Coordinates of C-alpha atoms in Angstrom, one line a residue:
Chain F
M1 CA -48.7 -13.6 18.2
M2 CA -48.9 -11.1 20.9
K3 CA -46.3 -12.9 22.8
S4 CA -43.5 -12.9 20.4
Y5 CA -44.1 -9.5 19.4
K6 CA -43.4 -8.6 23.1
S7 CA -40.3 -10.8 23.3
R8 CA -39.1 -9.3 19.9
L9 CA -39.3 -5.7 21.5
K10 CA -37.6 -6.8 24.4
L11 CA -34.7 -7.9 22.2
S12 CA -34.1 -4.2 21.4
S13 CA -34.2 -3.0 25.0
G14 CA -32.4 -4.0 28.0
R15 CA -29.4 -6.1 28.4
N16 CA -29.5 -7.0 24.8
N17 CA -29.6 -3.4 23.9
Q18 CA -26.6 -2.8 25.7
L19 CA -24.6 -5.7 24.4
W20 CA -25.5 -4.6 20.8
G21 CA -24.4 -1.1 21.5
I22 CA -21.1 -2.6 22.7
F23 CA -20.7 -4.6 19.6
F24 CA -21.3 -1.7 17.4
V25 CA -18.9 0.7 19.1
F26 CA -16.3 -2.1 19.7
P27 CA -14.0 -1.0 16.9
F28 CA -13.6 2.4 18.3
W29 CA -13.1 1.0 22.0
I30 CA -10.2 -1.4 20.7
G31 CA -8.7 1.9 19.0
A32 CA -9.2 4.1 22.2
A33 CA -7.6 1.4 24.4
L34 CA -4.8 0.4 22.0
F35 CA -3.9 3.8 20.5
L36 CA -5.7 7.0 21.5
I37 CA -5.3 7.0 25.4
G38 CA -1.8 5.6 25.1
M39 CA -1.0 8.4 22.5
L40 CA -2.4 11.0 24.6
I41 CA -0.5 9.7 27.7
M42 CA 2.7 9.5 25.7
A43 CA 2.3 13.0 24.5
G44 CA 2.3 14.3 28.1
R45 CA 5.3 12.0 29.3
F46 CA 7.5 12.7 26.3
A47 CA 7.0 16.5 27.2
F48 CA 8.8 15.7 30.3
S49 CA 11.4 13.4 29.1
E50 CA 14.8 13.0 27.5
I51 CA 14.3 10.6 24.6
S52 CA 16.9 8.6 23.0
F53 CA 16.6 5.7 20.8
S54 CA 19.1 3.1 21.2
G55 CA 17.8 -0.5 21.1
G56 CA 14.3 0.6 22.0
M57 CA 12.9 3.8 23.1
N58 CA 14.6 5.1 26.4
L59 CA 12.7 7.9 28.4
K60 CA 14.5 9.8 31.1
F61 CA 12.4 12.0 33.1
N62 CA 14.0 15.5 33.0
E63 CA 11.5 17.8 35.0
F64 CA 10.9 21.0 33.0
K65 CA 13.9 21.2 31.0
N66 CA 12.1 20.9 27.7
F67 CA 9.8 23.6 28.4
H68 CA 12.8 25.7 29.6
Y69 CA 14.4 25.1 26.1
I70 CA 11.3 25.9 24.1
F71 CA 10.4 29.2 26.0
R72 CA 13.8 30.5 27.2
V73 CA 16.6 29.1 24.8
D74 CA 14.9 28.4 21.5
P75 CA 14.0 32.0 20.0
N76 CA 11.7 30.5 17.7
A77 CA 9.3 28.0 19.4
A78 CA 7.4 30.5 21.7
T79 CA 6.8 33.1 18.9
M80 CA 5.6 30.1 16.7
L81 CA 3.2 29.1 19.4
L82 CA 2.0 32.3 20.1
D83 CA 1.4 33.0 16.3
E84 CA -0.3 29.7 15.9
L85 CA -2.7 30.3 18.5
K86 CA -3.4 34.0 17.2
S87 CA -4.0 32.8 13.6
L88 CA -6.5 30.1 15.0
L89 CA -8.4 32.7 16.8
I90 CA -8.2 35.2 13.9
T91 CA -9.0 32.5 11.2
L92 CA -11.9 30.8 12.9
P93 CA -14.4 33.8 12.9
I94 CA -13.1 34.9 9.4
V95 CA -13.9 31.4 8.0
L96 CA -17.3 31.3 9.5
V97 CA -18.1 34.9 8.3
F98 CA -16.8 34.3 4.8
S99 CA -18.6 30.8 4.3
L100 CA -21.8 32.2 5.5
F101 CA -21.4 35.2 3.0
V102 CA -20.8 33.0 0.2
A103 CA -23.7 30.7 1.3
V104 CA -26.0 33.7 1.2
L105 CA -24.7 34.6 -2.2
L106 CA -25.2 31.1 -3.4
N107 CA -28.7 30.8 -2.1
S108 CA -30.1 32.9 -4.8
E109 CA -31.2 32.6 -8.4
I110 CA -27.7 32.9 -10.0
P111 CA -26.7 31.1 -13.3
G112 CA -24.3 28.4 -12.7
R113 CA -25.0 27.8 -9.0
T114 CA -24.2 24.2 -9.0
V115 CA -21.0 24.8 -10.8
F116 CA -20.0 27.4 -8.2
R117 CA -21.1 25.0 -5.5
A118 CA -18.7 22.3 -7.0
I119 CA -15.9 24.6 -7.4
F120 CA -16.2 25.9 -3.8
F121 CA -16.0 22.4 -2.5
L122 CA -13.1 21.4 -4.6
P123 CA -10.3 22.5 -2.2
V124 CA -11.8 20.1 0.4
I125 CA -11.3 17.3 -2.0
V126 CA -8.1 18.2 -3.7
C127 CA -6.1 20.8 -1.5
T128 CA -5.9 19.1 1.9
G129 CA -2.5 17.7 2.0
L130 CA -0.2 17.6 -1.0
I131 CA -1.1 20.7 -2.8
S132 CA -1.2 23.0 0.3
S133 CA 2.1 21.8 1.4
I134 CA 3.5 22.3 -1.9
D135 CA 2.1 25.7 -2.3
R136 CA 3.4 26.9 1.1
A137 CA 6.9 25.8 0.0
S138 CA 6.9 27.8 -3.1
L139 CA 5.2 30.8 -1.6
V140 CA 8.0 30.9 0.9
M141 CA 10.5 30.6 -1.8
N142 CA 8.8 33.0 -3.9
F143 CA 9.2 35.7 -1.1
M144 CA 12.8 34.9 -0.8
S145 CA 13.9 34.9 -4.4
D146 CA 13.1 37.5 -6.8
T147 CA 14.2 35.5 -9.9
A148 CA 10.7 34.2 -10.4
S149 CA 9.0 36.2 -13.3
T150 CA 5.4 35.1 -12.3
D151 CA 4.2 35.3 -8.9
E152 CA 1.6 32.7 -7.5
G153 CA -1.7 34.2 -7.0
G154 CA -0.9 37.6 -8.2
I155 CA -2.6 38.7 -5.1
I156 CA 0.6 39.3 -3.2
S157 CA 2.0 42.0 -5.7
A158 CA -1.2 43.6 -5.4
M159 CA -1.0 43.9 -1.7
G160 CA 2.0 45.8 -2.0
D161 CA 0.0 48.7 -3.3
I162 CA -2.8 48.4 -0.9
T163 CA -0.3 48.3 2.0
A164 CA 1.4 51.6 0.6
F165 CA -2.0 53.0 0.2
L166 CA -3.0 52.4 3.6
Q167 CA 0.3 53.5 5.0
G168 CA -0.1 56.9 3.0
L169 CA -3.5 57.4 4.9
N170 CA -1.7 57.1 8.2
F171 CA -3.3 54.1 9.6
S172 CA -1.9 52.3 12.3
P173 CA 0.7 49.7 11.3
E174 CA -1.2 47.1 13.3
L175 CA -4.1 47.7 11.3
I176 CA -2.2 47.6 7.9
S177 CA -0.6 44.3 8.9
F178 CA -3.9 42.8 10.0
V179 CA -5.5 43.7 6.6
S180 CA -2.6 42.6 4.5
D181 CA -2.3 39.4 6.5
M182 CA -6.0 38.7 5.8
A183 CA -5.7 39.6 2.1
N184 CA -2.6 37.2 1.7
N185 CA -4.5 34.5 3.6
I186 CA -7.5 34.8 1.3
M187 CA -6.5 31.7 -0.4
E188 CA -6.2 29.9 2.8
I189 CA -9.5 31.0 4.0
V190 CA -11.4 30.1 0.7
N191 CA -9.7 26.7 1.0
L192 CA -10.7 26.0 4.6
S193 CA -14.5 27.1 4.0
G194 CA -15.6 24.4 1.5
V195 CA -17.7 22.3 3.9
Q196 CA -19.0 25.1 5.9
I197 CA -20.3 26.9 2.9
L198 CA -22.5 23.7 2.3
F199 CA -23.7 23.4 5.8
F200 CA -24.7 27.2 5.9
L201 CA -26.4 26.7 2.4
A202 CA -28.5 23.7 3.8
G203 CA -29.1 25.5 6.9
I204 CA -30.5 28.7 5.1
Q205 CA -32.6 26.6 2.6
S206 CA -34.4 24.6 5.4
I207 CA -35.8 27.9 6.7
S208 CA -39.5 28.0 5.7
P209 CA -40.3 30.5 2.9
Q210 CA -43.5 31.7 4.9
L211 CA -41.4 33.1 7.4
Y212 CA -39.6 35.3 4.9
E213 CA -43.0 36.2 3.4
A214 CA -44.6 37.2 6.6
A215 CA -41.5 39.4 7.4
R216 CA -41.9 41.1 3.9
V217 CA -45.7 41.7 4.3
E218 CA -44.7 43.3 7.7
G219 CA -42.3 45.5 6.0
A220 CA -38.9 44.3 7.1
S221 CA -35.9 45.1 4.8
S222 CA -33.7 42.2 3.7
W223 CA -31.1 43.5 6.1
E224 CA -33.6 43.1 8.9
I225 CA -34.6 39.7 7.7
F226 CA -31.0 38.5 7.5
W227 CA -30.3 39.4 11.2
K228 CA -33.7 38.6 12.7
I229 CA -34.7 35.3 10.7
T230 CA -31.8 33.9 8.9
L231 CA -29.1 34.2 11.5
P232 CA -31.0 33.0 14.5
S233 CA -32.3 30.2 12.3
I234 CA -29.0 28.8 11.1
L235 CA -27.6 29.1 14.7
P236 CA -27.3 25.2 15.2
T237 CA -25.5 25.1 12.0
M238 CA -23.2 27.7 13.2
V239 CA -22.2 25.4 16.1
V240 CA -21.5 22.5 13.9
N241 CA -19.3 25.1 11.6
V242 CA -17.4 26.3 14.6
I243 CA -16.7 22.7 15.6
Y244 CA -15.8 21.5 11.8
T245 CA -13.5 24.5 11.5
L246 CA -11.6 24.0 14.6
V247 CA -11.1 20.2 13.6
E248 CA -10.0 21.4 10.3
Y249 CA -7.8 24.0 11.4
L250 CA -6.0 21.6 14.1
T251 CA -5.5 18.7 11.5
R252 CA -3.8 20.9 8.9
D253 CA -0.2 20.0 8.3
D254 CA 0.9 22.9 6.4
T255 CA 1.6 24.9 9.6
A256 CA 4.5 26.5 10.8
L257 CA 4.3 24.9 14.1
Y258 CA 3.9 21.4 12.8
E259 CA 6.8 22.1 10.4
Y260 CA 8.8 23.1 13.6
V261 CA 7.9 20.0 15.7
Y262 CA 8.6 17.8 12.7
T263 CA 12.0 19.4 12.0
V264 CA 13.0 19.6 15.5
S265 CA 11.9 16.0 16.5
F266 CA 12.4 13.8 13.2
K267 CA 15.1 15.5 11.4
Q268 CA 17.3 16.7 14.4
G269 CA 16.4 13.9 16.8
L270 CA 15.4 16.3 19.7
F271 CA 12.1 14.5 20.4
G272 CA 11.7 16.0 23.9
Y273 CA 11.6 19.6 22.7
G274 CA 9.0 18.9 20.0
S275 CA 7.0 17.1 22.3
A276 CA 7.1 19.8 24.7
A277 CA 6.0 22.5 22.2
A278 CA 3.2 20.2 20.9
F279 CA 2.0 19.4 24.3
V280 CA 1.9 23.3 25.3
Y281 CA 0.0 23.8 22.0
F282 CA -2.3 21.0 23.0
L283 CA -3.0 22.4 26.3
C284 CA -3.9 25.8 24.9
V285 CA -6.2 24.3 22.4
V286 CA -7.9 22.2 25.1
L287 CA -8.5 25.4 27.1
L288 CA -9.7 27.3 24.1
M289 CA -12.0 24.4 23.2
G290 CA -13.5 24.5 26.8
I291 CA -14.0 28.3 26.6
I292 CA -16.0 27.8 23.1
F293 CA -18.1 25.1 24.4
L294 CA -19.0 26.8 27.4
G295 CA -19.8 29.8 25.3
V296 CA -22.1 27.8 23.0
R297 CA -23.9 26.1 25.8
I298 CA -24.6 29.6 27.6
A299 CA -25.6 31.2 24.1
T300 CA -28.0 28.1 23.2
K301 CA -29.4 28.3 26.8
T302 CA -30.2 32.0 26.7
A303 CA -31.6 31.7 23.1
E304 CA -33.9 29.0 24.5
R305 CA -34.8 30.9 27.5
S306 CA -35.8 34.1 25.5
R307 CA -37.7 31.7 23.1
R308 CA -39.8 30.4 25.9
E309 CA -40.4 34.0 27.3
E310 CA -41.7 35.0 23.9
Y311 CA -44.3 32.2 23.8
R312 CA -45.5 33.4 27.1
Chain E
M1 CA -34.6 23.9 -2.7
K2 CA -37.8 25.7 -3.0
R3 CA -37.3 29.4 -3.2
S4 CA -39.5 32.1 -2.2
R5 CA -41.5 33.7 -4.8
F6 CA -41.2 37.3 -3.6
L7 CA -37.5 37.5 -4.6
N8 CA -38.6 37.6 -8.1
R9 CA -41.1 40.4 -7.6
R10 CA -38.7 43.3 -8.3
Y11 CA -37.3 42.5 -11.4
L12 CA -34.6 45.2 -12.1
T13 CA -33.2 45.6 -8.7
D14 CA -33.0 41.9 -8.4
F15 CA -31.0 41.8 -11.7
A16 CA -28.6 44.1 -10.6
V17 CA -28.1 42.5 -7.1
N18 CA -27.7 39.2 -8.8
L19 CA -25.3 40.6 -11.1
L20 CA -23.1 41.8 -8.2
K21 CA -23.5 38.3 -6.5
F22 CA -22.4 36.7 -9.6
I23 CA -19.3 38.7 -10.1
L24 CA -18.3 38.3 -6.3
L25 CA -18.7 34.6 -6.7
L26 CA -16.7 34.6 -9.9
G27 CA -13.9 36.3 -8.1
F28 CA -13.8 33.7 -5.1
A29 CA -13.9 30.9 -7.7
Y30 CA -11.0 32.6 -9.4
I31 CA -9.1 32.6 -6.4
I32 CA -9.8 28.8 -5.9
L33 CA -9.0 27.9 -9.5
Y34 CA -6.1 30.2 -10.0
P35 CA -3.3 28.0 -8.3
F36 CA -4.6 25.0 -10.6
L37 CA -4.6 27.1 -13.6
F38 CA -1.2 28.5 -12.9
K39 CA 0.3 25.0 -12.1
I40 CA -1.3 23.5 -15.2
L41 CA -0.1 26.1 -17.7
S42 CA 3.2 26.5 -16.1
S43 CA 3.7 22.9 -16.4
F44 CA 3.6 23.0 -20.1
M45 CA 6.0 26.0 -20.4
S46 CA 9.5 25.5 -21.8
N47 CA 12.6 26.9 -19.5
N48 CA 12.8 30.0 -21.8
D49 CA 9.0 30.7 -21.2
L50 CA 9.5 30.2 -17.4
Y51 CA 12.0 33.3 -17.3
D52 CA 10.2 35.2 -20.0
A53 CA 8.7 38.3 -18.1
T54 CA 6.2 38.5 -21.2
V55 CA 4.8 35.2 -20.6
E56 CA 1.9 35.5 -18.3
L57 CA -0.1 32.2 -18.0
I58 CA -0.1 31.1 -21.5
P59 CA 3.2 29.4 -22.7
K60 CA 4.7 30.7 -25.9
E61 CA 6.4 27.2 -26.6
W62 CA 4.3 24.4 -25.4
N63 CA 6.4 21.4 -24.4
L64 CA 6.3 18.4 -22.0
E65 CA 9.7 18.9 -20.5
R66 CA 8.2 18.9 -17.0
Y67 CA 6.2 15.8 -17.3
K68 CA 9.0 14.1 -18.9
E69 CA 11.3 14.9 -15.9
V70 CA 8.5 13.6 -13.4
L71 CA 8.2 10.6 -15.3
F72 CA 11.9 9.8 -15.7
Y73 CA 13.1 10.9 -11.9
T74 CA 10.2 9.1 -10.3
D75 CA 8.5 5.7 -10.3
F76 CA 5.1 7.4 -11.0
S77 CA 3.1 4.3 -11.8
D78 CA 4.2 2.4 -8.9
G79 CA 3.5 5.5 -6.7
L80 CA 0.0 5.4 -8.5
K81 CA -0.7 1.8 -7.6
N82 CA 0.5 2.3 -4.0
T83 CA -1.6 5.3 -3.5
L84 CA -4.6 3.7 -4.9
L85 CA -4.3 0.6 -2.4
Y86 CA -3.5 2.8 0.5
S87 CA -6.5 5.1 -0.2
L88 CA -8.9 2.2 -0.8
L89 CA -7.9 0.4 2.5
V90 CA -8.3 3.7 4.6
A91 CA -11.4 4.6 2.9
F92 CA -12.9 1.2 3.5
G93 CA -11.7 1.2 7.1
A94 CA -12.8 4.8 7.9
T95 CA -16.5 3.9 6.3
F96 CA -16.7 0.9 8.2
A97 CA -15.7 2.3 11.7
A98 CA -17.8 5.6 11.1
D99 CA -20.8 3.5 10.2
F100 CA -20.6 0.9 12.9
V101 CA -19.6 3.3 15.8
G102 CA -22.1 6.0 14.5
Y103 CA -24.9 3.6 14.7
G104 CA -23.9 2.2 18.1
L105 CA -23.7 5.6 19.6
A106 CA -27.0 6.9 18.0
K107 CA -29.4 3.9 18.6
F108 CA -28.3 1.8 21.7
K109 CA -27.7 2.7 25.4
F110 CA -24.7 1.0 26.8
P111 CA -22.2 1.8 29.6
F112 CA -19.7 4.4 29.0
A113 CA -21.7 5.6 26.0
K114 CA -21.0 9.3 27.1
L115 CA -17.3 8.6 27.4
T116 CA -17.2 7.0 24.1
L117 CA -18.7 9.9 22.4
A118 CA -16.4 12.2 24.4
L119 CA -13.3 10.2 23.3
V120 CA -14.5 10.5 19.6
V121 CA -14.8 14.4 20.0
L122 CA -11.3 14.4 21.7
S123 CA -9.8 12.1 19.0
M124 CA -10.6 14.6 16.1
M125 CA -9.6 17.6 18.4
I126 CA -5.9 16.6 18.9
P127 CA -3.6 18.8 17.0
I128 CA -1.5 16.8 14.5
A129 CA 1.7 18.5 16.0
T130 CA 0.7 16.8 19.2
L131 CA -0.2 13.6 17.5
S132 CA 3.0 13.1 15.6
I133 CA 5.6 11.8 17.9
P134 CA 3.4 9.5 19.9
L135 CA 2.0 8.3 16.5
Y136 CA 5.5 7.3 15.5
S137 CA 6.7 5.7 18.5
T138 CA 3.5 3.7 18.9
F139 CA 4.0 2.0 15.6
R140 CA 7.7 2.1 15.8
F141 CA 7.6 0.1 19.0
F142 CA 4.2 -1.7 18.5
D143 CA 3.1 -3.6 21.6
I144 CA -0.1 -4.6 23.1
F145 CA 0.1 -3.9 26.7
G146 CA 3.5 -5.3 26.9
I147 CA 2.4 -9.0 25.5
I148 CA 4.5 -8.8 22.3
E149 CA 7.7 -8.0 24.3
A150 CA 6.8 -10.6 26.8
I151 CA 6.7 -13.3 24.1
S152 CA 9.3 -12.1 21.5
G153 CA 11.5 -10.0 23.7
K154 CA 11.3 -6.9 21.5
A155 CA 8.6 -4.7 20.3
L156 CA 7.4 -4.9 16.7
N157 CA 8.3 -2.3 14.2
L158 CA 5.3 -1.6 12.1
T159 CA 6.5 1.5 10.2
G160 CA 6.8 1.0 6.5
S161 CA 4.0 -1.6 6.3
P162 CA 0.4 -0.6 5.6
L163 CA -0.7 -2.3 8.9
P164 CA -0.6 1.1 11.0
M165 CA -2.9 2.8 8.6
A166 CA -5.4 -0.3 8.5
L167 CA -5.3 -0.3 12.2
L168 CA -6.2 3.4 12.7
S169 CA -8.7 3.6 10.0
F170 CA -10.7 0.3 11.3
T171 CA -10.6 1.6 14.8
G172 CA -12.0 5.0 13.8
L173 CA -8.8 7.0 14.3
S174 CA -7.4 7.7 10.7
F175 CA -7.3 11.4 9.5
R176 CA -10.6 13.3 10.8
S177 CA -12.4 10.0 11.4
G178 CA -14.1 11.5 14.4
I179 CA -16.0 13.8 12.0
F180 CA -17.2 10.9 10.1
I181 CA -18.4 9.1 13.2
I182 CA -20.3 12.3 14.4
L183 CA -21.8 12.7 10.9
L184 CA -23.3 9.3 10.7
R185 CA -24.3 9.5 14.5
Q186 CA -26.4 12.7 13.7
Y187 CA -27.7 10.8 10.5
Y188 CA -28.8 7.7 12.5
I189 CA -30.4 9.7 15.4
G190 CA -32.6 11.0 12.5
V191 CA -33.8 7.7 11.5
P192 CA -37.1 7.1 13.5
N193 CA -37.2 4.4 16.1
E194 CA -40.5 3.0 14.9
L195 CA -38.7 1.8 11.8
L196 CA -36.3 -0.3 13.7
E197 CA -39.0 -1.7 16.0
A198 CA -41.2 -2.4 12.9
A199 CA -38.3 -4.6 11.5
Y200 CA -37.6 -6.2 14.8
V201 CA -41.3 -7.1 15.1
D202 CA -41.2 -8.7 11.4
G203 CA -38.6 -11.0 12.7
S204 CA -35.6 -9.1 11.6
G205 CA -32.5 -9.4 14.0
V206 CA -30.4 -6.5 14.8
I207 CA -27.5 -7.2 12.5
N208 CA -30.1 -8.1 9.6
T209 CA -32.0 -5.0 10.1
F210 CA -28.7 -2.8 10.2
F211 CA -27.5 -4.4 7.0
K212 CA -30.9 -4.9 5.1
I213 CA -32.6 -1.5 6.1
I214 CA -30.1 0.8 7.8
L215 CA -27.2 0.6 5.4
P216 CA -29.4 1.0 2.1
M217 CA -30.8 4.2 3.8
A218 CA -27.5 5.7 4.9
K219 CA -26.2 5.2 1.4
S220 CA -25.7 8.9 0.6
M221 CA -23.8 9.4 3.8
L222 CA -21.6 6.5 3.2
V223 CA -20.6 7.9 -0.3
V224 CA -19.6 11.1 1.4
V225 CA -17.5 9.5 4.0
F226 CA -16.0 7.1 1.7
S227 CA -15.1 9.7 -0.8
L228 CA -13.7 12.2 1.7
S229 CA -11.4 9.5 3.6
F230 CA -10.3 8.3 0.2
A231 CA -9.5 11.8 -1.2
W232 CA -7.8 12.8 2.2
E233 CA -5.6 9.8 2.1
W234 CA -4.8 10.4 -1.4
T235 CA -3.1 13.5 -0.8
D236 CA -2.1 12.9 2.6
T237 CA 1.2 14.7 3.8
F238 CA 0.9 14.0 7.5
Y239 CA 0.6 10.0 8.0
Y240 CA 3.0 9.0 5.1
P241 CA 6.3 11.0 6.2
I242 CA 5.9 9.6 9.7
L243 CA 4.7 6.0 9.2
N244 CA 5.6 5.1 5.6
S245 CA 8.2 7.4 4.7
N246 CA 9.9 4.9 2.3
T247 CA 6.9 3.8 0.6
N248 CA 6.6 4.9 -2.9
T249 CA 3.4 6.8 -2.6
L250 CA 2.3 9.9 -4.8
S251 CA 2.5 12.4 -1.9
N252 CA 5.9 11.1 -0.7
V253 CA 7.2 11.0 -4.3
V254 CA 6.2 14.6 -5.0
L255 CA 7.2 16.0 -1.7
T256 CA 10.6 14.5 -2.2
L257 CA 10.8 15.6 -5.8
N258 CA 13.6 18.2 -5.7
L259 CA 15.4 18.2 -9.1
E260 CA 17.5 21.1 -8.0
T261 CA 20.0 18.7 -6.1
Y262 CA 20.5 16.5 -9.2
T263 CA 20.0 18.3 -12.3
S264 CA 21.2 21.5 -13.5
N265 CA 17.7 23.0 -13.0
T266 CA 17.4 26.1 -10.9
Q267 CA 15.1 26.1 -7.5
Y268 CA 12.4 28.0 -9.6
I269 CA 12.3 25.4 -12.4
A270 CA 12.5 22.6 -9.8
S271 CA 9.4 24.0 -8.1
V272 CA 7.6 23.9 -11.4
T273 CA 8.4 20.4 -11.9
Q274 CA 7.2 19.7 -8.4
G275 CA 3.8 21.5 -9.3
T276 CA 3.6 19.4 -12.3
G277 CA 4.0 16.3 -10.1
A278 CA 1.4 17.4 -7.9
I279 CA -1.1 18.1 -10.8
M280 CA -0.3 14.7 -12.1
A281 CA -1.0 13.2 -8.7
I282 CA -4.3 14.9 -8.1
L283 CA -5.6 14.3 -11.7
P284 CA -7.1 10.8 -10.7
L285 CA -8.7 12.5 -7.9
L286 CA -10.2 15.4 -10.1
L287 CA -11.7 12.8 -12.3
F288 CA -13.1 11.0 -9.2
Y289 CA -14.7 14.3 -8.0
A290 CA -16.0 15.0 -11.4
V291 CA -17.8 11.9 -11.2
L292 CA -19.1 11.8 -7.7
Q293 CA -19.5 15.6 -7.3
K294 CA -23.3 15.6 -7.2
Q295 CA -23.4 12.9 -4.6
I296 CA -20.9 14.3 -2.3
I297 CA -22.2 17.8 -2.3
Q298 CA -26.0 16.7 -1.8
G299 CA -24.8 14.2 1.0
I300 CA -23.1 17.0 2.8
E301 CA -26.1 19.3 2.4
R302 CA -28.4 16.7 3.9
S303 CA -26.1 16.1 6.7
G304 CA -25.9 19.7 7.4
I305 CA -29.7 20.0 8.1
V306 CA -29.6 16.8 10.6
G307 CA -26.4 18.4 12.3

């Protein structure tokens, strides 16, 4: 009896363990070998090539000509890249703050909490591709033509008043455009926050109530409790949400940059230019990701160290 | 779910604060629901109503003109069928891949485990603008390390068939598949090793343990992965135009539905018709969400704690 017990345990360790591990991840290995790595190499190669489709796909190495085109010849590409990165950097913190805010709101005795949760999650299910592309198109259209009697959202028309109001108060034009951009993007931000709200909500609800009670007894205000207890406790959730928001943002297909790449390559047939623009964006994103991961690592390490010192 | 008791102590201020919170939430919910409300109500408007400045949201003359247009100019039922098939295919594939790969990464030590995890993370971080052209050329000229070209002399053209989506989803590379893999990996890391060892001691093999014990445990996560990948494939506007641009799927149909070109409709009315098509396209998805809503939300909340 004892012997079989040991041999069984062995099955779950050592060489067999390795083989089973490989068995389970094998689908992904196939995908990585056949598609993922190949596509990444292609993305790099295409950016430096002139691509033509006659018979098969023909690549001709043309040094930095594609990059020269997108940065020096095409007036749209460079600004579009910059705008895209800028909006990524702005959207990320705003989505995080907004979803945390909504999660805090939802974490209280409010009638219809479950209904609200379902509504806030609705865009994740429904608004990912089709609806957001159509909305984008019709939004652009509404801006261009005044024939439409009803304006989508109603927010845009209200924004005009606010902009005028801020201008009257002599705020700097940068600030005004930032505020009005934010207000215009509220729909987008709400749509991007569905999953993050639920993650934050779960994080907040997993904090033990005794912690709050103790803080109350010590005389802490709600404001202090939020900064000293809630926020540090949901730091791991924050990291998850940063990553999720990034992924969500990068895989959206209703962005101006993607539209540019798609039009230039698939409609005009200039695959090299599209590839070069996409490749530059990819490099910027990788750089940004590296910075964020490094920041997260440093933050968690310092948090751990300070915790350890407190125990001492 | 347990809430602290002291929150209920100061009734009056609490009531005021909660009222404020309620109003704020109502505002945000309105922002989310307004586009749907607008699309649904405007889809019932007649041409006169659409240009009538006094008509705000509620149509004066209810009619089904837009719906008739959508059904007349598109093969909607065929699109519904194709979309359903594609979505089921991708949802099964993504769930399978996420489940297997997530379990492998969580519970086994094997060579290149760290590299595999890094590749999973990388795979979901590739911007789709970067992915689009390589994706197209991979499946337009499909080849496995030059073997197919060596045999038949020509690379295969897989675009237009469901094969690319099947290959991508079953290998964990479909839309945001990396997230699903990480989600299940985190979940399985939380499953105690003692449980597995107990199963092994009782004579259950690795495969048997996986299917009989692990899978039923992870049911809530699998529902989440399945529903999200199903929904995202249903409304997909990235893969279809690149890989299956001629396939009659709902998102292809609605995106290319531009009645301005071949009816007397103005651009504005054409866009309303397109919105109507979109509403019709997502209606099955809304029903799907209404049924599974509770499980999806609870599953995601649970994964949030683990993650």
